[in-house]
Amino acid sequence: MAQGHEGQRVVLIALDGSETADNAFNWYLKEMRQPNDYVYGIIVPEFSFSGVSAIKLVGPLADVNALSAEFQNQYQVVEQLCANYTAKLRSAGVKGQVDSMSGDKPGPTICEQAGKLKASCIVMGTRGHSGLKKLILGSVSNYVLHHAGVPCSVIPLKQKAEEESQGQKK
């Protein structure tokens, strides 16, 4: 990844192609963007082989071709996401780039990249899990908030946030 130039604020936006990530990306463009920003969008793919039958995943019956084809399909989706988000930055007149990063887990990878890039802040969406679901599944945004070492803006889905606030008013 190329570094932002001296005097530019470096903003890292964590992306994954979800509605929540799109919402956070659009929020940055509308609410936070400054003329001299340099945006690094990063996608940390979590490849899944759920489309390949279990018998083809391991052991002597493992189908290397099926696994390779599934990986290539998912990799192409990630590369297309990078291209689409980069095009959105360009069309909005924002300097920056979007790349995929390999890592065991998205949270630690996002924090590591923020440090390497000397990011001023991180913008990301949240899926809005709560309670037991959050405990079991974990939360990338929660991890980043507690480990990044830079200010983080965690953007909830507008519709979900509005529904929750209306529910509390009743």
Coordinates of N, CA, C and O in Angstrom, one line a residue:
M1 N 0.8 -1.2 0.0 CA 0.0 0.0 0.0 C 0.9 1.2 0.0 O 1.9 1.3 0.7
A2 N 0.5 2.2 -0.8 CA 1.2 3.5 -0.8 C 0.8 4.3 0.4 O -0.3 4.2 0.9
Q3 N 1.7 5.1 1.0 CA 1.4 5.9 2.2 C 0.8 7.2 1.7 O 1.1 7.7 0.6
G4 N 0.0 7.8 2.6 CA -0.5 9.2 2.3 C 0.6 10.2 2.4 O 1.7 9.9 3.0
H5 N 0.5 11.3 1.7 CA 1.6 12.3 1.7 C 1.6 13.1 3.0 O 0.6 13.2 3.7
E6 N 2.7 13.7 3.3 CA 2.8 14.6 4.5 C 1.7 15.6 4.5 O 1.4 16.2 3.5
G7 N 1.1 15.8 5.7 CA 0.1 16.8 5.9 C -1.3 16.2 5.6 O -2.3 16.9 5.8
Q8 N -1.4 15.0 5.1 CA -2.7 14.5 4.8 C -3.2 13.7 6.1 O -2.4 13.0 6.7
R9 N -4.5 13.8 6.3 CA -5.1 13.0 7.4 C -5.4 11.6 6.7 O -6.0 11.5 5.7
V10 N -4.9 10.6 7.4 CA -5.1 9.2 6.9 C -6.3 8.6 7.6 O -6.3 8.5 8.8
V11 N -7.3 8.2 6.8 CA -8.5 7.6 7.4 C -8.5 6.1 6.9 O -8.5 5.9 5.7
L12 N -8.7 5.2 7.8 CA -8.8 3.8 7.4 C -10.3 3.5 7.5 O -10.9 3.7 8.6
I13 N -10.8 2.9 6.5 CA -12.2 2.5 6.5 C -12.2 0.9 6.3 O -11.7 0.4 5.3
A14 N -12.8 0.2 7.3 CA -12.9 -1.2 7.2 C -14.1 -1.6 6.4 O -15.2 -1.1 6.7
L15 N -14.0 -2.4 5.4 CA -15.0 -2.8 4.5 C -15.2 -4.3 4.4 O -14.2 -5.0 4.5
D16 N -16.4 -4.7 4.0 CA -16.6 -6.1 3.7 C -17.6 -6.4 2.7 O -18.0 -7.5 2.5
G17 N -18.2 -5.3 2.1 CA -19.2 -5.5 1.1 C -20.6 -5.6 1.7 O -21.6 -5.7 1.0
S18 N -20.7 -5.6 3.0 CA -22.0 -5.7 3.6 C -22.8 -4.3 3.6 O -22.2 -3.3 3.3
E19 N -24.0 -4.4 3.9 CA -24.8 -3.1 4.0 C -24.3 -2.2 5.1 O -24.2 -1.0 4.9
T20 N -23.8 -2.8 6.2 CA -23.3 -1.9 7.3 C -22.0 -1.3 6.8 O -21.7 -0.1 7.2
A21 N -21.1 -2.0 6.1 CA -19.9 -1.4 5.6 C -20.2 -0.3 4.6 O -19.6 0.8 4.6
D22 N -21.1 -0.5 3.7 CA -21.6 0.5 2.7 C -22.1 1.8 3.4 O -21.8 2.9 3.1
N23 N -22.9 1.5 4.5 CA -23.4 2.6 5.3 C -22.3 3.5 5.9 O -22.3 4.7 5.9
A24 N -21.3 2.8 6.5 CA -20.1 3.5 7.1 C -19.3 4.3 6.0 O -18.9 5.4 6.3
F25 N -19.1 3.6 4.9 CA -18.4 4.3 3.8 C -19.1 5.6 3.4 O -18.5 6.6 3.2
N26 N -20.4 5.5 3.2 CA -21.2 6.6 2.7 C -21.3 7.7 3.8 O -21.3 8.9 3.6
W27 N -21.3 7.2 5.1 CA -21.3 8.2 6.2 C -20.0 9.0 6.2 O -20.0 10.2 6.4
Y28 N -18.9 8.3 6.0 CA -17.6 9.0 5.9 C -17.7 10.1 4.8 O -17.3 11.2 5.0
L29 N -18.1 9.7 3.6 CA -18.2 10.7 2.5 C -19.1 11.9 2.8 O -18.8 13.0 2.5
K30 N -20.2 11.6 3.5 CA -21.1 12.7 3.8 C -20.8 13.5 5.0 O -20.9 14.7 5.0
E31 N -20.3 12.9 6.1 CA -20.2 13.5 7.4 C -18.8 13.8 7.9 O -18.6 14.7 8.7
M32 N -17.8 13.1 7.4 CA -16.5 13.2 8.0 C -15.4 13.7 7.0 O -14.4 14.2 7.5
R33 N -15.6 13.5 5.8 CA -14.6 13.8 4.8 C -14.1 15.2 4.8 O -14.8 16.2 5.0
Q34 N -12.8 15.3 4.7 CA -12.1 16.6 4.6 C -11.3 16.6 3.3 O -10.9 15.6 2.8
P35 N -11.1 17.8 2.7 CA -10.4 17.9 1.4 C -9.1 17.3 1.3 O -8.7 16.8 0.3
N36 N -8.3 17.2 2.4 CA -6.9 16.7 2.3 C -6.8 15.3 2.8 O -5.7 14.8 3.0
D37 N -7.9 14.6 2.9 CA -7.9 13.2 3.4 C -7.3 12.2 2.4 O -7.4 12.4 1.2
Y38 N -6.6 11.2 2.9 CA -6.2 10.1 2.1 C -6.9 8.9 2.8 O -6.7 8.6 4.0
V39 N -7.7 8.2 2.0 CA -8.5 7.0 2.6 C -7.9 5.7 2.2 O -7.6 5.5 1.0
Y40 N -7.7 4.9 3.2 CA -7.3 3.5 2.9 C -8.5 2.6 3.3 O -8.9 2.6 4.4
G41 N -9.1 2.0 2.3 CA -10.2 1.1 2.6 C -9.5 -0.3 2.6 O -8.7 -0.6 1.8
I42 N -9.8 -1.1 3.6 CA -9.3 -2.4 3.7 C -10.4 -3.5 3.8 O -11.4 -3.2 4.5
I43 N -10.2 -4.5 3.1 CA -11.1 -5.7 3.2 C -10.3 -6.9 3.7 O -9.3 -7.2 3.1
V44 N -10.7 -7.5 4.8 CA -10.1 -8.6 5.3 C -11.0 -9.8 5.1 O -11.9 -10.1 5.9
P45 N -10.8 -10.5 4.0 CA -11.8 -11.6 3.7 C -11.7 -12.8 4.6 O -10.6 -13.1 5.1
E46 N -12.8 -13.3 4.9 CA -12.9 -14.6 5.7 C -13.5 -15.6 4.7 O -14.7 -15.7 4.5
F47 N -12.6 -16.3 4.0 CA -13.1 -17.2 3.0 C -13.8 -18.4 3.6 O -13.4 -18.9 4.7
S48 N -14.9 -18.8 3.0 CA -15.7 -19.8 3.5 C -15.9 -20.9 2.4 O -16.0 -20.6 1.2
F49 N -15.8 -22.1 2.8 CA -16.0 -23.2 1.8 C -17.3 -24.0 2.1 O -17.4 -25.2 1.8
S50 N -18.3 -23.2 2.5 CA -19.6 -23.9 2.8 C -20.3 -24.4 1.5 O -21.1 -25.2 1.6
G51 N -19.9 -23.8 0.4 CA -20.4 -24.3 -0.9 C -19.8 -25.6 -1.4 O -20.3 -26.1 -2.4
V52 N -18.8 -26.1 -0.7 CA -18.1 -27.3 -1.1 C -18.5 -28.4 -0.1 O -18.5 -28.2 1.1
S53 N -19.0 -29.5 -0.6 CA -19.4 -30.6 0.4 C -18.3 -31.0 1.3 O -17.1 -31.0 0.9
A54 N -18.6 -31.4 2.5 CA -17.6 -31.7 3.5 C -16.7 -32.8 3.1 O -15.5 -32.8 3.4
I55 N -17.2 -33.8 2.3 CA -16.3 -34.9 1.9 C -15.2 -34.4 1.0 O -14.2 -35.0 0.9
K56 N -15.4 -33.3 0.3 CA -14.4 -32.8 -0.6 C -13.4 -31.8 0.1 O -12.5 -31.4 -0.6
L57 N -13.6 -31.6 1.4 CA -12.7 -30.7 2.1 C -11.4 -31.3 2.7 O -10.4 -30.7 2.7
V58 N -11.5 -32.5 3.2 CA -10.4 -33.1 3.9 C -10.2 -34.6 3.5 O -11.1 -35.2 2.9
G59 N -9.0 -35.1 3.8 CA -8.8 -36.5 3.7 C -8.4 -36.9 2.2 O -8.2 -36.0 1.4
P60 N -8.4 -38.2 2.0 CA -8.0 -38.7 0.7 C -9.0 -38.4 -0.4 O -8.7 -38.4 -1.6
L61 N -10.3 -38.0 0.0 CA -11.3 -37.7 -1.0 C -11.3 -36.2 -1.3 O -12.2 -35.7 -2.0
A62 N -10.5 -35.4 -0.7 CA -10.5 -33.9 -0.8 C -10.3 -33.6 -2.3 O -9.5 -34.2 -3.0
D63 N -11.2 -32.7 -2.8 CA -11.2 -32.3 -4.2 C -10.5 -30.9 -4.3 O -11.0 -29.9 -4.1
V64 N -9.2 -31.0 -4.6 CA -8.3 -29.8 -4.6 C -8.9 -28.9 -5.7 O -8.9 -27.6 -5.5
N65 N -9.4 -29.4 -6.8 CA -9.9 -28.5 -7.9 C -11.2 -27.8 -7.4 O -11.3 -26.6 -7.7
A66 N -12.0 -28.5 -6.7 CA -13.3 -27.8 -6.2 C -12.9 -26.7 -5.2 O -13.5 -25.6 -5.2
L67 N -12.0 -27.0 -4.3 CA -11.5 -26.0 -3.3 C -10.9 -24.8 -4.0 O -11.1 -23.7 -3.6
S68 N -10.0 -25.1 -4.9 CA -9.3 -24.0 -5.7 C -10.3 -23.2 -6.4 O -10.3 -21.9 -6.4
A69 N -11.3 -23.8 -7.1 CA -12.3 -23.0 -7.8 C -13.2 -22.2 -6.9 O -13.4 -21.0 -7.2
E70 N -13.5 -22.7 -5.7 CA -14.3 -21.9 -4.7 C -13.5 -20.7 -4.2 O -14.0 -19.6 -4.1
F71 N -12.2 -21.0 -3.9 CA -11.3 -19.9 -3.4 C -11.2 -18.8 -4.5 O -11.3 -17.6 -4.2
Q72 N -11.0 -19.2 -5.8 CA -10.9 -18.3 -6.9 C -12.2 -17.4 -7.0 O -12.1 -16.2 -7.2
N73 N -13.3 -18.1 -6.9 CA -14.6 -17.4 -7.0 C -14.7 -16.3 -5.9 O -15.1 -15.1 -6.2
Q74 N -14.4 -16.7 -4.7 CA -14.5 -15.7 -3.6 C -13.4 -14.6 -3.7 O -13.7 -13.5 -3.4
Y75 N -12.2 -15.0 -4.1 CA -11.2 -14.0 -4.3 C -11.6 -13.0 -5.4 O -11.4 -11.8 -5.2
Q76 N -12.2 -13.4 -6.5 CA -12.7 -12.5 -7.5 C -13.7 -11.5 -6.9 O -13.8 -10.4 -7.3
V77 N -14.6 -12.0 -6.0 CA -15.6 -11.2 -5.4 C -14.9 -10.1 -4.6 O -15.3 -8.9 -4.7
V78 N -13.9 -10.5 -3.8 CA -13.2 -9.5 -3.0 C -12.4 -8.5 -3.9 O -12.5 -7.3 -3.6
E79 N -11.8 -8.9 -5.0 CA -11.1 -8.0 -5.9 C -12.1 -7.0 -6.5 O -11.8 -5.8 -6.7
Q80 N -13.3 -7.5 -6.9 CA -14.3 -6.6 -7.4 C -14.8 -5.6 -6.4 O -15.0 -4.4 -6.8
L81 N -14.9 -6.0 -5.1 CA -15.3 -5.1 -4.1 C -14.2 -4.0 -4.0 O -14.6 -2.8 -3.9
C82 N -13.0 -4.4 -4.0 CA -11.9 -3.4 -3.9 C -12.0 -2.4 -5.1 O -11.9 -1.2 -4.9
A83 N -12.2 -2.9 -6.3 CA -12.3 -2.0 -7.5 C -13.6 -1.1 -7.4 O -13.5 0.1 -7.7
N84 N -14.7 -1.6 -6.9 CA -15.9 -0.8 -6.8 C -15.7 0.3 -5.7 O -16.1 1.4 -6.0
Y85 N -15.2 0.0 -4.6 CA -15.0 1.0 -3.6 C -13.9 2.1 -4.0 O -14.1 3.2 -3.8
T86 N -12.9 1.6 -4.7 CA -11.9 2.6 -5.2 C -12.5 3.5 -6.2 O -12.3 4.7 -6.2
A87 N -13.4 3.0 -7.1 CA -14.1 3.8 -8.0 C -15.0 4.8 -7.3 O -15.1 6.0 -7.8
K88 N -15.7 4.4 -6.2 CA -16.5 5.3 -5.5 C -15.7 6.5 -4.9 O -16.1 7.6 -4.9
L89 N -14.5 6.1 -4.4 CA -13.6 7.2 -3.9 C -13.2 8.2 -5.0 O -13.3 9.4 -4.8
R90 N -12.9 7.6 -6.2 CA -12.5 8.5 -7.3 C -13.6 9.4 -7.7 O -13.4 10.6 -8.0
S91 N -14.8 8.8 -7.8 CA -16.0 9.6 -8.3 C -16.4 10.6 -7.3 O -16.9 11.7 -7.7
A92 N -16.0 10.4 -6.0 CA -16.3 11.4 -5.0 C -15.2 12.4 -4.9 O -15.2 13.4 -4.0
G93 N -14.1 12.2 -5.6 CA -12.9 13.1 -5.6 C -12.1 13.0 -4.4 O -11.4 13.9 -3.9
V94 N -12.1 11.8 -3.8 CA -11.3 11.5 -2.6 C -10.0 10.7 -3.0 O -10.1 9.7 -3.7
K95 N -8.9 11.1 -2.5 CA -7.7 10.4 -2.7 C -7.6 9.2 -1.9 O -8.0 9.2 -0.7
G96 N -7.2 8.1 -2.4 CA -7.1 6.9 -1.6 C -7.2 5.6 -2.5 O -7.1 5.6 -3.7
Q97 N -7.3 4.5 -1.8 CA -7.3 3.2 -2.4 C -8.0 2.2 -1.5 O -8.0 2.4 -0.3
V98 N -8.4 1.1 -2.1 CA -9.0 0.0 -1.3 C -8.3 -1.3 -1.7 O -8.2 -1.6 -2.9
D99 N -7.8 -2.0 -0.7 CA -7.1 -3.3 -0.9 C -7.6 -4.3 0.0 O -8.2 -4.0 1.1
S100 N -7.3 -5.6 -0.4 CA -7.7 -6.7 0.5 C -6.4 -7.0 1.3 O -5.3 -6.8 0.8
M101 N -6.6 -7.4 2.6 CA -5.5 -7.8 3.5 C -5.7 -9.2 4.0 O -6.8 -9.5 4.4
S102 N -4.7 -10.0 4.0 CA -4.9 -11.3 4.6 C -4.6 -11.2 6.1 O -3.8 -10.4 6.5
G103 N -5.3 -12.0 6.8 CA -5.1 -12.1 8.3 C -6.0 -13.1 8.8 O -7.0 -13.5 8.2
D104 N -5.6 -13.6 10.0 CA -6.4 -14.7 10.7 C -7.8 -14.2 11.0 O -8.8 -14.9 10.9
K105 N -7.9 -13.0 11.6 CA -9.2 -12.4 12.0 C -9.2 -10.9 11.6 O -8.2 -10.2 11.6
P106 N -10.4 -10.4 11.2 CA -10.5 -9.0 10.8 C -10.0 -8.0 11.8 O -9.3 -7.1 11.5
G107 N -10.5 -8.1 13.1 CA -10.2 -7.1 14.1 C -8.7 -6.9 14.3 O -8.3 -5.7 14.1
P108 N -7.9 -7.9 14.6 CA -6.5 -7.7 14.7 C -5.8 -7.1 13.5 O -4.9 -6.3 13.5
T109 N -6.3 -7.6 12.3 CA -5.7 -7.1 11.0 C -6.0 -5.7 10.8 O -5.1 -4.9 10.4
I110 N -7.2 -5.2 11.1 CA -7.5 -3.8 11.0 C -6.7 -3.0 11.9 O -6.1 -1.9 11.5
C111 N -6.5 -3.4 13.1 CA -5.7 -2.6 14.1 C -4.2 -2.6 13.7 O -3.6 -1.5 13.7
E112 N -3.7 -3.7 13.2 CA -2.3 -3.7 12.7 C -2.1 -2.8 11.5 O -1.1 -2.0 11.5
Q113 N -3.1 -2.8 10.6 CA -2.9 -1.9 9.4 C -3.0 -0.4 9.8 O -2.3 0.4 9.3
A114 N -3.9 -0.1 10.8 CA -4.0 1.2 11.2 C -2.7 1.7 11.8 O -2.3 2.9 11.5
G115 N -2.0 0.9 12.5 CA -0.7 1.3 13.0 C 0.4 1.4 11.9 O 1.1 2.4 11.9
K116 N 0.4 0.5 11.0 CA 1.4 0.6 9.9 C 1.1 1.8 9.0 O 2.1 2.4 8.6
L117 N -0.1 2.1 8.8 CA -0.4 3.3 7.9 C -0.4 4.6 8.7 O -0.6 5.7 8.1
K118 N -0.2 4.5 10.0 CA -0.3 5.8 10.8 C -1.6 6.5 10.6 O -1.7 7.7 10.5
A119 N -2.7 5.7 10.7 CA -4.0 6.2 10.5 C -4.4 7.2 11.6 O -4.1 6.9 12.8
S120 N -5.1 8.2 11.3 CA -5.6 9.2 12.3 C -6.8 8.7 12.9 O -7.1 9.0 14.1
C121 N -7.6 7.9 12.2 CA -8.8 7.3 12.7 C -9.3 6.1 11.9 O -8.8 5.9 10.8
I122 N -10.2 5.4 12.4 CA -10.8 4.3 11.7 C -12.3 4.5 11.7 O -13.0 4.9 12.6
V123 N -12.9 4.2 10.5 CA -14.4 4.2 10.3 C -14.8 2.8 9.9 O -14.2 2.2 9.1
M124 N -15.9 2.3 10.6 CA -16.4 1.0 10.3 C -17.8 0.9 10.7 O -18.3 1.7 11.5
G125 N -18.5 0.0 10.1 CA -19.9 -0.3 10.4 C -20.0 -1.3 11.5 O -19.0 -1.9 12.0
T126 N -21.2 -1.5 12.0 CA -21.5 -2.5 13.0 C -22.7 -3.3 12.6 O -23.7 -2.7 12.1
R127 N -22.7 -4.5 12.8 CA -23.8 -5.4 12.5 C -24.9 -5.3 13.5 O -26.0 -5.7 13.3
G128 N -24.6 -4.7 14.7 CA -25.6 -4.5 15.7 C -26.0 -5.7 16.5 O -27.1 -5.8 17.1
H129 N -25.1 -6.8 16.6 CA -25.4 -7.9 17.5 C -25.4 -7.4 18.9 O -24.7 -6.5 19.3
S130 N -26.2 -8.0 19.7 CA -26.3 -7.7 21.1 C -26.4 -8.9 21.9 O -26.7 -10.0 21.4
G131 N -26.1 -8.8 23.2 CA -26.3 -9.9 24.2 C -25.6 -11.2 23.8 O -24.4 -11.1 23.5
L132 N -26.3 -12.3 23.9 CA -25.7 -13.6 23.7 C -25.1 -13.8 22.3 O -24.0 -14.3 22.2
K133 N -25.7 -13.3 21.3 CA -25.2 -13.4 20.0 C -23.8 -12.7 19.8 O -22.9 -13.2 19.2
K134 N -23.7 -11.5 20.5 CA -22.4 -10.8 20.4 C -21.4 -11.6 21.2 O -20.2 -11.7 20.8
L135 N -21.7 -12.2 22.3 CA -20.8 -12.9 23.1 C -20.3 -14.2 22.4 O -19.1 -14.5 22.4
I136 N -21.2 -14.9 21.7 CA -20.8 -16.1 20.9 C -20.0 -15.7 19.7 O -19.0 -16.3 19.4
L137 N -20.6 -14.8 18.9 CA -20.0 -14.5 17.6 C -18.8 -13.5 17.7 O -18.0 -13.4 16.8
G138 N -18.7 -12.8 18.8 CA -17.7 -11.7 18.9 C -18.1 -10.5 18.1 O -19.2 -10.5 17.5
S139 N -17.3 -9.5 18.1 CA -17.6 -8.3 17.4 C -16.3 -7.7 16.9 O -15.5 -7.3 17.7
V140 N -16.2 -7.6 15.6 CA -15.0 -6.9 15.0 C -14.9 -5.5 15.5 O -13.9 -5.0 15.9
S141 N -16.1 -4.8 15.5 CA -16.0 -3.4 15.9 C -15.7 -3.2 17.3 O -14.9 -2.3 17.7
N142 N -16.1 -4.1 18.2 CA -15.8 -4.1 19.6 C -14.3 -4.3 19.8 O -13.6 -3.6 20.6
Y143 N -13.7 -5.2 19.1 CA -12.3 -5.5 19.2 C -11.5 -4.3 18.8 O -10.6 -3.9 19.4
V144 N -11.9 -3.7 17.6 CA -11.1 -2.6 17.1 C -11.2 -1.4 18.1 O -10.2 -0.7 18.3
L145 N -12.4 -1.1 18.6 CA -12.6 0.0 19.6 C -11.6 -0.1 20.7 O -11.1 0.8 21.2
H146 N -11.4 -1.4 21.2 CA -10.6 -1.6 22.4 C -9.1 -1.8 22.1 O -8.3 -1.8 23.0
H147 N -8.7 -2.0 20.9 CA -7.3 -2.3 20.6 C -6.6 -1.4 19.5 O -5.4 -1.5 19.3
A148 N -7.4 -0.5 18.9 CA -6.8 0.2 17.8 C -5.8 1.3 18.2 O -4.8 1.5 17.5
G149 N -6.0 2.0 19.3 CA -5.1 3.0 19.7 C -5.3 4.3 19.0 O -4.5 5.3 19.1
V150 N -6.3 4.4 18.1 CA -6.7 5.7 17.4 C -8.2 5.8 17.6 O -8.9 4.8 17.8
P151 N -8.7 7.0 17.4 CA -10.2 7.2 17.4 C -10.9 6.4 16.4 O -10.4 6.2 15.3
C152 N -12.0 5.8 16.8 CA -12.8 5.0 15.9 C -14.2 5.5 15.8 O -14.8 5.9 16.9
S153 N -14.8 5.5 14.7 CA -16.2 5.9 14.5 C -16.9 4.6 14.0 O -16.6 4.0 12.9
V154 N -17.8 4.1 14.8 CA -18.5 2.9 14.5 C -19.9 3.3 14.2 O -20.7 3.8 15.0
I155 N -20.3 3.1 12.9 CA -21.5 3.6 12.4 C -22.6 2.5 12.3 O -22.4 1.5 11.6
P156 N -23.7 2.7 13.1 CA -24.8 1.7 13.0 C -25.6 1.9 11.7 O -25.6 3.0 11.1
L157 N -26.3 0.9 11.3 CA -27.2 1.1 10.2 C -28.3 2.1 10.6 O -28.8 2.0 11.7
K158 N -28.5 3.0 9.8 CA -29.4 4.1 10.1 C -30.8 3.6 10.5 O -31.4 4.0 11.5
Q159 N -31.3 2.7 9.7 CA -32.7 2.2 9.9 C -32.7 1.5 11.2 O -33.6 1.7 12.0
K160 N -31.7 0.6 11.6 CA -31.7 -0.1 12.8 C -31.6 0.9 14.0 O -32.3 0.7 15.0
A161 N -30.7 1.9 13.9 CA -30.6 2.9 14.9 C -31.9 3.6 15.2 O -32.3 3.9 16.3
E162 N -32.6 4.0 14.1 CA -33.8 4.7 14.2 C -34.9 3.8 14.9 O -35.7 4.3 15.7
E163 N -35.0 2.5 14.5 CA -35.9 1.6 15.1 C -35.7 1.5 16.6 O -36.6 1.5 17.4
E164 N -34.4 1.3 17.0 CA -34.1 1.2 18.4 C -34.5 2.5 19.2 O -35.0 2.4 20.3
S165 N -34.2 3.6 18.6 CA -34.5 4.9 19.3 C -36.0 5.1 19.4 O -36.5 5.6 20.4
Q166 N -36.8 4.6 18.4 CA -38.2 4.7 18.5 C -38.8 3.8 19.5 O -39.7 4.1 20.2
G167 N -38.2 2.6 19.6 CA -38.6 1.6 20.6 C -38.4 2.1 22.0 O -39.1 1.8 22.9
Q168 N -37.3 2.8 22.2 CA -37.0 3.3 23.6 C -37.9 4.5 24.0 O -38.2 4.7 25.1
K169 N -38.5 5.2 23.0 CA -39.4 6.3 23.3 C -40.8 5.8 23.7 O -41.5 6.6 24.3
K170 N -41.1 4.6 23.3 CA -42.5 4.1 23.6 C -42.7 3.8 25.1 O -41.9 3.6 25.9

